[in-house]
CSV table of C-alpha atoms in Angstrom, one decimal:
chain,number,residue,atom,x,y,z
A,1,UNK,CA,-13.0,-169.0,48.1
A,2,UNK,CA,-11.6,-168.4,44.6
A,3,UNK,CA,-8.5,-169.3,42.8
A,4,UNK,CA,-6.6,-168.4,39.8
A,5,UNK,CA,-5.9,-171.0,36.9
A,6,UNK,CA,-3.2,-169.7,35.2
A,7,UNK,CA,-1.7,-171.3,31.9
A,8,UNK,CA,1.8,-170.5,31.1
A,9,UNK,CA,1.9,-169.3,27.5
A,10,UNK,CA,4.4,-167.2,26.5
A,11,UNK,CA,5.8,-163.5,26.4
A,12,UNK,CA,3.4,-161.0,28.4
A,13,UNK,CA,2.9,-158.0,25.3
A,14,UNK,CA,0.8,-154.9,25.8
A,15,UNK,CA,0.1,-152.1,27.4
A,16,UNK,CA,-2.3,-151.3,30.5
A,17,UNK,CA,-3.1,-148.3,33.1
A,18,UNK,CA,-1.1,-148.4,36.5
A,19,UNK,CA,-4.1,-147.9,39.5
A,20,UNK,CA,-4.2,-145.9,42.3
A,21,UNK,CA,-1.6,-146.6,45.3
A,22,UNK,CA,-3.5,-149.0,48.0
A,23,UNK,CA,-0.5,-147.8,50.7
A,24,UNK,CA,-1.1,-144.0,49.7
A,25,UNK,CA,-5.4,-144.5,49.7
A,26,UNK,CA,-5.7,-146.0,53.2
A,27,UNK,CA,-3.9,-143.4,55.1
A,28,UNK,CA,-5.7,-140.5,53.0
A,29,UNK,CA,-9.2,-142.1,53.5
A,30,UNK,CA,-8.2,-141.7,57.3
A,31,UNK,CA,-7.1,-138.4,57.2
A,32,UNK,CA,-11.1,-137.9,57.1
A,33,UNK,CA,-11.0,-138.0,60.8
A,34,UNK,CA,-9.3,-134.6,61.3
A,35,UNK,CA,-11.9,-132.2,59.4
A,36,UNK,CA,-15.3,-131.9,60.0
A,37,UNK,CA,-15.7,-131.0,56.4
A,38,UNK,CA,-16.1,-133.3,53.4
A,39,UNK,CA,-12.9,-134.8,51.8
A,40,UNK,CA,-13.1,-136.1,48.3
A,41,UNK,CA,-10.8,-138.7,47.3
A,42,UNK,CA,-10.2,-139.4,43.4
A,43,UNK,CA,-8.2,-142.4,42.2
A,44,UNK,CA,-9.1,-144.8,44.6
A,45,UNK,CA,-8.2,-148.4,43.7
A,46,UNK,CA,-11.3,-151.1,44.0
A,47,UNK,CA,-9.5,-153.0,46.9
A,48,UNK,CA,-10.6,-155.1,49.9
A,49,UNK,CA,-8.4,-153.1,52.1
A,50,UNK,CA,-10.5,-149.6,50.5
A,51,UNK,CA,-13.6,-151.6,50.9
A,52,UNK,CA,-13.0,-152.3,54.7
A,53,UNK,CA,-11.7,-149.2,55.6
A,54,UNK,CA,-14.7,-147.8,54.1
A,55,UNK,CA,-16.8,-150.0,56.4
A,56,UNK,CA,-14.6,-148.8,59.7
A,57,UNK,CA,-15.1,-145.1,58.5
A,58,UNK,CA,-19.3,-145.9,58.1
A,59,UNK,CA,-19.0,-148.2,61.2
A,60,UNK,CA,-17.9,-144.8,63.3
A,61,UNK,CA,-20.7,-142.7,61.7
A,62,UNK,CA,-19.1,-141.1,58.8
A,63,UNK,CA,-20.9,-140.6,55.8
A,64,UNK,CA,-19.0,-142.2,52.7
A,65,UNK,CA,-20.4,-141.1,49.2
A,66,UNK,CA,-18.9,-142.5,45.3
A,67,UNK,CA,-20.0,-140.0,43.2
A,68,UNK,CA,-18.2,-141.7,40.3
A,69,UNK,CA,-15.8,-145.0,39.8
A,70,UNK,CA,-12.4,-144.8,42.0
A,71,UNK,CA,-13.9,-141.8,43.6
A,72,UNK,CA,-14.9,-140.9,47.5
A,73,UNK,CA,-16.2,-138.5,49.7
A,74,UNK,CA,-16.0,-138.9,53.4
A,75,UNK,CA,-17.8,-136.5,55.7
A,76,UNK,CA,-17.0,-137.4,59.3
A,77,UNK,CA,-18.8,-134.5,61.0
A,78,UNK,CA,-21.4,-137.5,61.7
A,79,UNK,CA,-18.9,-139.4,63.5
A,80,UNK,CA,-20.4,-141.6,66.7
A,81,UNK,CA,-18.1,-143.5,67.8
A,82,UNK,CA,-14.4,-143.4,68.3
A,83,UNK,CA,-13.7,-147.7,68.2
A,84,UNK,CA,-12.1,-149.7,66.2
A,85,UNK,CA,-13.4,-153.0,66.7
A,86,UNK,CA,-10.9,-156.3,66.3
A,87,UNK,CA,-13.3,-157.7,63.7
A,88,UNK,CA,-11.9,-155.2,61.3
A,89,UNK,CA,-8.8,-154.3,62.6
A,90,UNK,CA,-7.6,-157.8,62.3
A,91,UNK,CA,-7.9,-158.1,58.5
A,92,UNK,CA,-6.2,-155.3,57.5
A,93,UNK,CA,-3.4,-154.0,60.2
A,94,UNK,CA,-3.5,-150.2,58.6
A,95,UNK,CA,-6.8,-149.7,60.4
A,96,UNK,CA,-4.4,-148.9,63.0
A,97,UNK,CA,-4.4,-145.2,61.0
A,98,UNK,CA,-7.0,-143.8,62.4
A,99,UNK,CA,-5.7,-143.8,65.3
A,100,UNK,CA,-3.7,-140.1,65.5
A,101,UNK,CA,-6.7,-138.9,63.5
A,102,UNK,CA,-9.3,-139.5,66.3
A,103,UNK,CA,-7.1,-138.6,69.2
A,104,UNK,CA,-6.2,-135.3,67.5
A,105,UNK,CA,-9.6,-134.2,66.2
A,106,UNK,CA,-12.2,-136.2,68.8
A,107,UNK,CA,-9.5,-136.1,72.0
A,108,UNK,CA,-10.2,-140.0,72.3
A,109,UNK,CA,-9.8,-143.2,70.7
A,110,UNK,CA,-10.6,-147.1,71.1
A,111,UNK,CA,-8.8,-149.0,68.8
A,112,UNK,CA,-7.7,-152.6,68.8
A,113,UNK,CA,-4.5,-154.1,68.6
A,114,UNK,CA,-3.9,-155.4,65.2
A,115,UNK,CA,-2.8,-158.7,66.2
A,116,UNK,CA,-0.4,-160.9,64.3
A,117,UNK,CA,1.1,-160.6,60.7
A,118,UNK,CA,1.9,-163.5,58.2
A,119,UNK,CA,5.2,-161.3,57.5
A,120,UNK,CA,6.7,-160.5,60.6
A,121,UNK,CA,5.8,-158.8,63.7
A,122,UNK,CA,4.7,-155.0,62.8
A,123,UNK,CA,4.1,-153.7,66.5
A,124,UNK,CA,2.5,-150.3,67.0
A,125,UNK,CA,4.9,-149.2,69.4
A,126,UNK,CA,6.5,-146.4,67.8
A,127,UNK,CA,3.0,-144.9,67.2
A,128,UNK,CA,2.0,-145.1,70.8
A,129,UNK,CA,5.3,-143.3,72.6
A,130,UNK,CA,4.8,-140.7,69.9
A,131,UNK,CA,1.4,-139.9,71.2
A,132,UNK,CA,2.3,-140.0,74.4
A,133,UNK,CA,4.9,-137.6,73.9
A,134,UNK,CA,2.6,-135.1,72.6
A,135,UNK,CA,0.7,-135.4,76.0
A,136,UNK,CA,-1.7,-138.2,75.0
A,137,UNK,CA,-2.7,-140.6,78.1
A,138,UNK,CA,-2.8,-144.6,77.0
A,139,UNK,CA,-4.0,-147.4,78.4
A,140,UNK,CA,-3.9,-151.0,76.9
A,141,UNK,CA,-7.0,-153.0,77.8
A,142,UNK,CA,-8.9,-156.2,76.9
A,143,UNK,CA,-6.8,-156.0,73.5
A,144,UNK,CA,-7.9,-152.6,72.9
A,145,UNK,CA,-5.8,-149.0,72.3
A,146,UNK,CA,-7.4,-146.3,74.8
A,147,UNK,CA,-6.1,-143.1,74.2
A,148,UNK,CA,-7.1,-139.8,75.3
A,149,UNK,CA,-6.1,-136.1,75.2
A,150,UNK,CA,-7.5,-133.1,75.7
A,151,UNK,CA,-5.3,-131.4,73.1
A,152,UNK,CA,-2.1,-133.0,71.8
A,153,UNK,CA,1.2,-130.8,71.8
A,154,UNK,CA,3.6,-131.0,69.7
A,155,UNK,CA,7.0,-132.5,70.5
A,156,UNK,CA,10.3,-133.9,69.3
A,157,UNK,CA,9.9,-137.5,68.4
A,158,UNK,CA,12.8,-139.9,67.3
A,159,UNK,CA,12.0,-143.3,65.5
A,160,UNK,CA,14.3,-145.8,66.8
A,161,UNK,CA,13.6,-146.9,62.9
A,162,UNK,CA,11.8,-145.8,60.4
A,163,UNK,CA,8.3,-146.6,60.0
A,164,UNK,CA,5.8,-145.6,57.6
A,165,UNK,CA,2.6,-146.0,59.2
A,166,UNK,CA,4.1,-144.6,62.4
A,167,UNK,CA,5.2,-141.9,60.6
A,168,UNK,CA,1.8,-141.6,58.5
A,169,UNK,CA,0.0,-142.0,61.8
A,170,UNK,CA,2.0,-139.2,64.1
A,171,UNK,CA,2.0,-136.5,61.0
A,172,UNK,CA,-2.1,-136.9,61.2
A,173,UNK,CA,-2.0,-136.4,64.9
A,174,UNK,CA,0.4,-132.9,64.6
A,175,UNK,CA,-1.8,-131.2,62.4
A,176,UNK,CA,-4.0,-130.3,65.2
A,177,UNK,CA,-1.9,-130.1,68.0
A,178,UNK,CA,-0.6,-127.2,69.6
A,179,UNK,CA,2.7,-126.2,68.4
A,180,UNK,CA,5.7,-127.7,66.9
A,181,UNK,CA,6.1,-131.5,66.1
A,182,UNK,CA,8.8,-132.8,64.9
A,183,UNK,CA,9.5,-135.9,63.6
A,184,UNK,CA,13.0,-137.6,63.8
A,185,UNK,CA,14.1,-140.6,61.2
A,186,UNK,CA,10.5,-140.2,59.2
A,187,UNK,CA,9.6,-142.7,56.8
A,188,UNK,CA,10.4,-141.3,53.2
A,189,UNK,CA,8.5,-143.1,51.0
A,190,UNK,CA,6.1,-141.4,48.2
A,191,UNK,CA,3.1,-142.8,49.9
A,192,UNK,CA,4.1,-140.4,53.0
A,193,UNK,CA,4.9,-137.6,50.5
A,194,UNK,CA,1.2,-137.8,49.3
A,195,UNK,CA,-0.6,-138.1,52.3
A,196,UNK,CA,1.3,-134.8,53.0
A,197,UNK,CA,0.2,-133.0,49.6
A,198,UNK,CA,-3.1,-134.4,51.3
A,199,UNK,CA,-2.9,-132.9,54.2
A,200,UNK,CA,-1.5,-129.7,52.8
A,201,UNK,CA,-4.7,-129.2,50.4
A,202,UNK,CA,-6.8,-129.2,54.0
A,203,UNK,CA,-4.7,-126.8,55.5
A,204,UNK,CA,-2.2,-128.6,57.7
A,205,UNK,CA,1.4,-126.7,58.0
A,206,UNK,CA,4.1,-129.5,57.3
A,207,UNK,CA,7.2,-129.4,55.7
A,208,UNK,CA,10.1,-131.6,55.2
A,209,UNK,CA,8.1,-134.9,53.7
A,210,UNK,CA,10.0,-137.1,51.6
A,211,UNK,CA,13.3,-136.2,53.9
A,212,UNK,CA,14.1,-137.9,57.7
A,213,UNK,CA,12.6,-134.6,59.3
A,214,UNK,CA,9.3,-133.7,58.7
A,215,UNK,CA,8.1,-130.9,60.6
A,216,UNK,CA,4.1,-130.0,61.0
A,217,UNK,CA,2.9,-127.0,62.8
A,218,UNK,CA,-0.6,-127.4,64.4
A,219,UNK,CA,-3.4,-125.4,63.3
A,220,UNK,CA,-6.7,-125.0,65.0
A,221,UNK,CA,-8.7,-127.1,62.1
A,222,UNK,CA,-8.4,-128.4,58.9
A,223,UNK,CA,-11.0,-127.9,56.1
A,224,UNK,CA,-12.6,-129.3,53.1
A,225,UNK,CA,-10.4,-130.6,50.2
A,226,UNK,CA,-10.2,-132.6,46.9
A,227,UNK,CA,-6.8,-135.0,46.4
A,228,UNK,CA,-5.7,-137.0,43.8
A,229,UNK,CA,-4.4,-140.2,44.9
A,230,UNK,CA,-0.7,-141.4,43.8
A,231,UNK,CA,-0.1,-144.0,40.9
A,232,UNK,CA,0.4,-147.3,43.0
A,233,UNK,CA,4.2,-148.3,42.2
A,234,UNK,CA,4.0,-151.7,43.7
A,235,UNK,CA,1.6,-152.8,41.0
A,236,UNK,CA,3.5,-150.8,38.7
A,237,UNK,CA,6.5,-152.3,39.5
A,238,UNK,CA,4.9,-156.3,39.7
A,239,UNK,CA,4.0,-156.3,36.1
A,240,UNK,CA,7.0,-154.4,35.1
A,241,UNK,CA,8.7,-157.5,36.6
A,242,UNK,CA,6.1,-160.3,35.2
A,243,UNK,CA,7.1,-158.8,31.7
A,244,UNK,CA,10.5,-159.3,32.6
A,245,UNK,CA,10.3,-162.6,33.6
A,246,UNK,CA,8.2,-163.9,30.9
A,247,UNK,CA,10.9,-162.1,28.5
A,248,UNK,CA,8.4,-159.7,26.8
A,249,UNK,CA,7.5,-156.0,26.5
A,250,UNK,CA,5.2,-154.3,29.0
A,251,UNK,CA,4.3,-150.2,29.2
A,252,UNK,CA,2.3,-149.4,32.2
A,253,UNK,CA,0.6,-146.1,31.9
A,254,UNK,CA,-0.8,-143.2,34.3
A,255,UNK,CA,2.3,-143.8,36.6
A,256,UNK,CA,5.3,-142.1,37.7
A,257,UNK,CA,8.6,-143.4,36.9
A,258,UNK,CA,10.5,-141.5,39.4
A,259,UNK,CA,9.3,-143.4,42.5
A,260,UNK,CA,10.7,-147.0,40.8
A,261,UNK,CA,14.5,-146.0,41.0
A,262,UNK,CA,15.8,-148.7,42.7
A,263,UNK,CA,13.3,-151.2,40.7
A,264,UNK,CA,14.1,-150.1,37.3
A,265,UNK,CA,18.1,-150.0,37.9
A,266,UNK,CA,17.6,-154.0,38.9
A,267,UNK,CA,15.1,-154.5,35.9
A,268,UNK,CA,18.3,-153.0,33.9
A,269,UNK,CA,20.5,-155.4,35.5
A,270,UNK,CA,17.9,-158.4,34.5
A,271,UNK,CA,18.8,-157.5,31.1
A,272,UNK,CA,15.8,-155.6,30.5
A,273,UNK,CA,15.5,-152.2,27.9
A,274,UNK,CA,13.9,-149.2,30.3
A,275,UNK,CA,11.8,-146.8,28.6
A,276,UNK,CA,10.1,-143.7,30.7
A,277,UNK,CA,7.6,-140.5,30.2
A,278,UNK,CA,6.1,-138.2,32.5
A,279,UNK,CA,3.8,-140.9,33.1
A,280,UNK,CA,5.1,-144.0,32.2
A,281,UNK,CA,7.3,-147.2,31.7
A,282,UNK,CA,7.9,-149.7,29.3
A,283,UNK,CA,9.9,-153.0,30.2
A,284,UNK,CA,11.6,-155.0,26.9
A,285,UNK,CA,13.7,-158.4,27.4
A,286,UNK,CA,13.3,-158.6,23.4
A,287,UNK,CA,12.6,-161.8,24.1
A,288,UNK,CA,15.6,-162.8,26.2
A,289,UNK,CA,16.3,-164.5,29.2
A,290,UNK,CA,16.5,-162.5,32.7
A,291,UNK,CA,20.0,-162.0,34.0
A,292,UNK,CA,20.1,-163.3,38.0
A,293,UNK,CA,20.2,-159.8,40.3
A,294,UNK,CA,21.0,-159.5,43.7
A,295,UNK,CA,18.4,-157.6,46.2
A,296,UNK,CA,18.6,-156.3,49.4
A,297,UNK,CA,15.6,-154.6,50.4
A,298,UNK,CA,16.0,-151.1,52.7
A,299,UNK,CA,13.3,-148.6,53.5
A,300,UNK,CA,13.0,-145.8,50.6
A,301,UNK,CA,15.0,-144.9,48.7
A,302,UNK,CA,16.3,-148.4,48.8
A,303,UNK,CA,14.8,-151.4,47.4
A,304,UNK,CA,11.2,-151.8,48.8
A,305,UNK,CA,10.2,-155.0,50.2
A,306,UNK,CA,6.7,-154.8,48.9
A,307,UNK,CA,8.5,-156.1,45.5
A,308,UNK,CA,11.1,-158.4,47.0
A,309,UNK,CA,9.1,-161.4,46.2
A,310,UNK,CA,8.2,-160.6,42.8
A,311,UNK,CA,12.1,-160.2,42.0
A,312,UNK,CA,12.4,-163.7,43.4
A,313,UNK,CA,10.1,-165.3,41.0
A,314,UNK,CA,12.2,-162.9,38.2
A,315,UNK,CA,15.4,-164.9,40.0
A,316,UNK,CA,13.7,-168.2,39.7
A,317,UNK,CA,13.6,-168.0,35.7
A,318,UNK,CA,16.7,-166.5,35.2
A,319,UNK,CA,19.9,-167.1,33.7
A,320,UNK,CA,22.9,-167.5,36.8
A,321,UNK,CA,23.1,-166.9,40.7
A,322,UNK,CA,20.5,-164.3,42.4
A,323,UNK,CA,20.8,-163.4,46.1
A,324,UNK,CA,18.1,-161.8,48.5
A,325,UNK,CA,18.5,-160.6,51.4
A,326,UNK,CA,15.3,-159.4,52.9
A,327,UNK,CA,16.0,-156.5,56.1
A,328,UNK,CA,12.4,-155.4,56.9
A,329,UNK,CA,10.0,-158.1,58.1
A,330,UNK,CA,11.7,-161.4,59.3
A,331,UNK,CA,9.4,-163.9,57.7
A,332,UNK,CA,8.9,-162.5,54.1
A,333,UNK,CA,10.3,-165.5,52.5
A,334,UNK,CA,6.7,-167.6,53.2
A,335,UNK,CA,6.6,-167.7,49.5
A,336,UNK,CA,9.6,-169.3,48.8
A,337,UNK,CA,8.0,-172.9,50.0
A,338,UNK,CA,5.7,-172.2,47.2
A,339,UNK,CA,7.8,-171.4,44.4
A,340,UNK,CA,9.7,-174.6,45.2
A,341,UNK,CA,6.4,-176.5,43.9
A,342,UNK,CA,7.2,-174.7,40.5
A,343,UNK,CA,10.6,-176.2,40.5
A,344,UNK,CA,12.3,-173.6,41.8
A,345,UNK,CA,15.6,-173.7,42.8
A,346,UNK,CA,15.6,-171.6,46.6
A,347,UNK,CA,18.1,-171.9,49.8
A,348,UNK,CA,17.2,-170.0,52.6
A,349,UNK,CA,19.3,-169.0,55.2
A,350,UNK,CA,18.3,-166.7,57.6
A,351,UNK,CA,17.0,-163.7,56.3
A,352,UNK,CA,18.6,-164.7,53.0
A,353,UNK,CA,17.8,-166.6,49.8
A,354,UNK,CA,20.1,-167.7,47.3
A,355,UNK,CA,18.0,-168.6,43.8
A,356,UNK,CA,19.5,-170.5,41.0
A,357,UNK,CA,17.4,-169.8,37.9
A,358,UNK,CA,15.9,-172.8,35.9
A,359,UNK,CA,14.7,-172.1,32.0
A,360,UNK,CA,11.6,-173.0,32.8
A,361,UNK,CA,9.1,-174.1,35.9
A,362,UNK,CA,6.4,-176.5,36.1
A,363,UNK,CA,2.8,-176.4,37.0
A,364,UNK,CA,1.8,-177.6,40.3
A,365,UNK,CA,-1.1,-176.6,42.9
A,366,UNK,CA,0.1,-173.8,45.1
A,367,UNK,CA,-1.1,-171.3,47.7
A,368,UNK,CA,-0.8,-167.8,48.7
A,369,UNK,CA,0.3,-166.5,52.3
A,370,UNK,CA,0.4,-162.9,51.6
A,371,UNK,CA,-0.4,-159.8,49.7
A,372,UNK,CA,3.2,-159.7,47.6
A,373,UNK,CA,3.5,-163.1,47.9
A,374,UNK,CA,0.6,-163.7,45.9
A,375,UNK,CA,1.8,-162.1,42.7
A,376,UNK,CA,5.2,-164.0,42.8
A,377,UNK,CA,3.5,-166.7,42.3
A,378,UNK,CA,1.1,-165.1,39.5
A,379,UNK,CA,4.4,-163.8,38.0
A,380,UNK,CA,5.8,-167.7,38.4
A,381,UNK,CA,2.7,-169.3,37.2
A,382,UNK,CA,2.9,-167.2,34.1
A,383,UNK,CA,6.6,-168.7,33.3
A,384,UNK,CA,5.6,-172.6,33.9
A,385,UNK,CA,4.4,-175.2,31.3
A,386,UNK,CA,0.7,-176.5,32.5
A,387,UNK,CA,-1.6,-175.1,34.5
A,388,UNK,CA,-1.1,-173.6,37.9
A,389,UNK,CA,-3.6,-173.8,40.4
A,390,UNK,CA,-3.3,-170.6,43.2
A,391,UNK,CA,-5.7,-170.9,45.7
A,392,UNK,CA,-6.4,-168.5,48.5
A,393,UNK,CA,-6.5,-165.3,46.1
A,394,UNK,CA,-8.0,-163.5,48.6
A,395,UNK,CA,-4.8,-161.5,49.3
A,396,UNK,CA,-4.4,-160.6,45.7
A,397,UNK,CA,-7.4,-158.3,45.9
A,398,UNK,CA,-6.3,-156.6,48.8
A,399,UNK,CA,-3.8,-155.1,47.0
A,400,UNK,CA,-4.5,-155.5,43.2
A,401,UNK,CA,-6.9,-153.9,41.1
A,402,UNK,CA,-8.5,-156.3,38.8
A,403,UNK,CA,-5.7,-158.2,38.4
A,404,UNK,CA,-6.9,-161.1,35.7
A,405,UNK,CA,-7.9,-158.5,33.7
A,406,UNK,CA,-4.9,-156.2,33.0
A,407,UNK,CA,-3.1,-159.7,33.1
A,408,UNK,CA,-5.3,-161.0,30.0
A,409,UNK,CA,-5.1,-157.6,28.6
A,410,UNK,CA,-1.2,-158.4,27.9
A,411,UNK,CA,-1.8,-161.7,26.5
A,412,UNK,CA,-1.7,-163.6,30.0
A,413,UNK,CA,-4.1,-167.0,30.4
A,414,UNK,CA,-5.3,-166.6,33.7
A,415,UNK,CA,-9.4,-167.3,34.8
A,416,UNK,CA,-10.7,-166.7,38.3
A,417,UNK,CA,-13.0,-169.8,39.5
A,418,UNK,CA,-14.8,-170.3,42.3
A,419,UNK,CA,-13.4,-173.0,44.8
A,420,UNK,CA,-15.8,-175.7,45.5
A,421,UNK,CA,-16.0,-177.0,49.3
């Protein structure tokens, strides 16, 4: 199992290219399902979570070609099988995607319950009652989703609240069925917005993405297509926030400002100078000291979870008060016992966490409990004197792309090693 050794040093300088969105990838890659014509997927990050839902999608017959780097085509006219078995459901809960997919194009699916989550209970619920509602029959079994249906139809479905892979899951599923869905309280995030585009480009009939009503008229089926995935703006956003918090000057390239609203406006706060193109943003602290900034995280357009903890670590170093109050997943705050290693400076109560920010942290071993918890404490690492050992790295590349490498590209002393048993 590897680990990082990073060496704080310093101001992170430089410039580097933003990779393709992970959250936008995984759903498009299962959008595969629906056609039995080739879909070709372009600016696809090099991830664990790609990698596994690339072996799920083989796993059920597909045929998965790279014809080039960050590039795939997925045929699933092969398609075998309709399971998804717990051995790779249970590392990486959006498997749970191909779910619609395989009830709307194949009229049956096995899939097994995803099990628990470091970061709160996620339950598929909302996806289930939706299918149900367009006529679907399901059964839970031996851990397993059954679902069948000889052809969905569409219906009026309400989220009691918003979810984006129910969402992402249910707008899948109404492209084939017969009639009118619509969905009530839809997730609006940009990752939904391109797996419409997606969608769109093989001839589904949906409007209203990036809103709370998203409306999809079934067709009969959906062809062949080539899409583009989004610029990822969690990564974007994490080292936006690791130049802030080391008080230097970061652009990040081939990414889109507009979907970092409510990030940039609290980078502002921080103290930071925001510069943005078409396609990209640049982060300046001219070499001063974060300001504290309160957070409360909200589905989009609001603050987005996914960079809660990396604005902690920004809280930890900076100058005054910061308070956090996290209202998506109950336990998000796993990485606050780390950051306390550092030095920090962290009360939790409840779902909130009140940081006082210290000039500087200091090295100590620490581990990671989760995707976005990992790169707090890459960002916190960066900021403390000595070295900082961060072991279980594993999450890190489920969700970042080569991560040690843009981070040296900016100046950042940081070496993957292999643990030794």
């Amino acid at each position: 199992m590897d680990k990082f050794i990073i060496a704080g040093n310093g101001p992170l300088e430089g410039v580097i290219d933003a990779s393709g969105a992970k959250n936008a990838a995984l759903p498009i890659l299962c959008a595969s399902l629906l056609s039995d014509e080739p879909l070709h997927v372009t600016n696809v990050p090099k991830l664990w979570d790609i990698n596994t839902t690339r072996k799920l999608l083989s796993q059920m017959g597909c045929t998965v070609d790279e014809p080039a780097a960050h590039e795939m085509i997925v045929d699933a006219r092969p398609i075998t099988t309709c399971v998804a078995p717990y051995e790779l459901v249970r590392t990486m809960r959006a498997s749970i995607l191909v779910l619609g997919p395989l009830v709307a194009r194949r009229g049956e699916a096995h899939v097994s319950l995803p099990g628990g989550c470091a970061i709160g209970a996620r339950p598929v619920d909302l996806h289930l009652m939706g299918l149900e509602a367009m006529g679907a029959e399901i059964t839970l079994d031996g851990g397993f989703i059954h679902a069948k249906a000889r052809r969905l139809k569409g219906a009026r479905i309400v989220f009691d609240t918003v979810t984006v892979t129910g969402t992402e899951n249910l707008m899948m599923a109404a492209t084939l069925a017969d009639g009118e869905t619509v969905l009530e309280n839809a997730a609006r995030e940009p990752e939904v917005v391109d797996l419409a585009r997606c969608l769109r480009a093989m001839g589904a009939k949906i409007e209203g993405d990036g809103t709370t009503t998203i409306r999809v008229q079934g067709v009969g089926a959906l062809h062949a297509a080539k899409h583009s995935v989004l610029p990822d703006r969690i990564e974007t956003g994490s080292y936006l926030v690791a130049g802030a918090a080391t008080r230097g000057r970061v652009r990040v390239n081939r990414t889109d400002p507009a979907m970092l609203d409510a990030v940039l406006v609290k980078l502002q706060q921080a103290g930071a100078k925001i510069s943005t193109g078409p396609d990209f943003i640049e982060v300046d602290m001219h070499g001063k000291r974060p300001s504290s900034v309160n957070i409360h995280t909200m589905p989009h357009p609001g603050f987005p979870t996914d960079m809660q903890a990396q604005m902690m670590a920004l809280n930890c170093l900076a100058e005054g008060v910061g308070v956090i109050k996290e209202t998506i997943f109950e336990n998000r705050f796993m990485h606050a016992q780390e950051l306390l290693r550092l030095g920090a400076d962290i009360r939790i109560e409840g779902n909130t966490a009140v940081i006082t920010g210290r000039e500087r942290l200091q090295a100590a071993p620490i581990m990671a409990t989760d995707l976005r918890a990992s790169a707090s404490l890459v960002i916190a690492a960066l900021a403390a004197d000595g070295e900082t050992f961060i072991d279980r790295i594993y999450h890190m590349d489920r969700g970042y792309e080569d991560i040690e490498g843009k981070l040296a590209a900016l100046g950042a002393r940081i070496k993957r090693v292999a643990r030794l048993i």
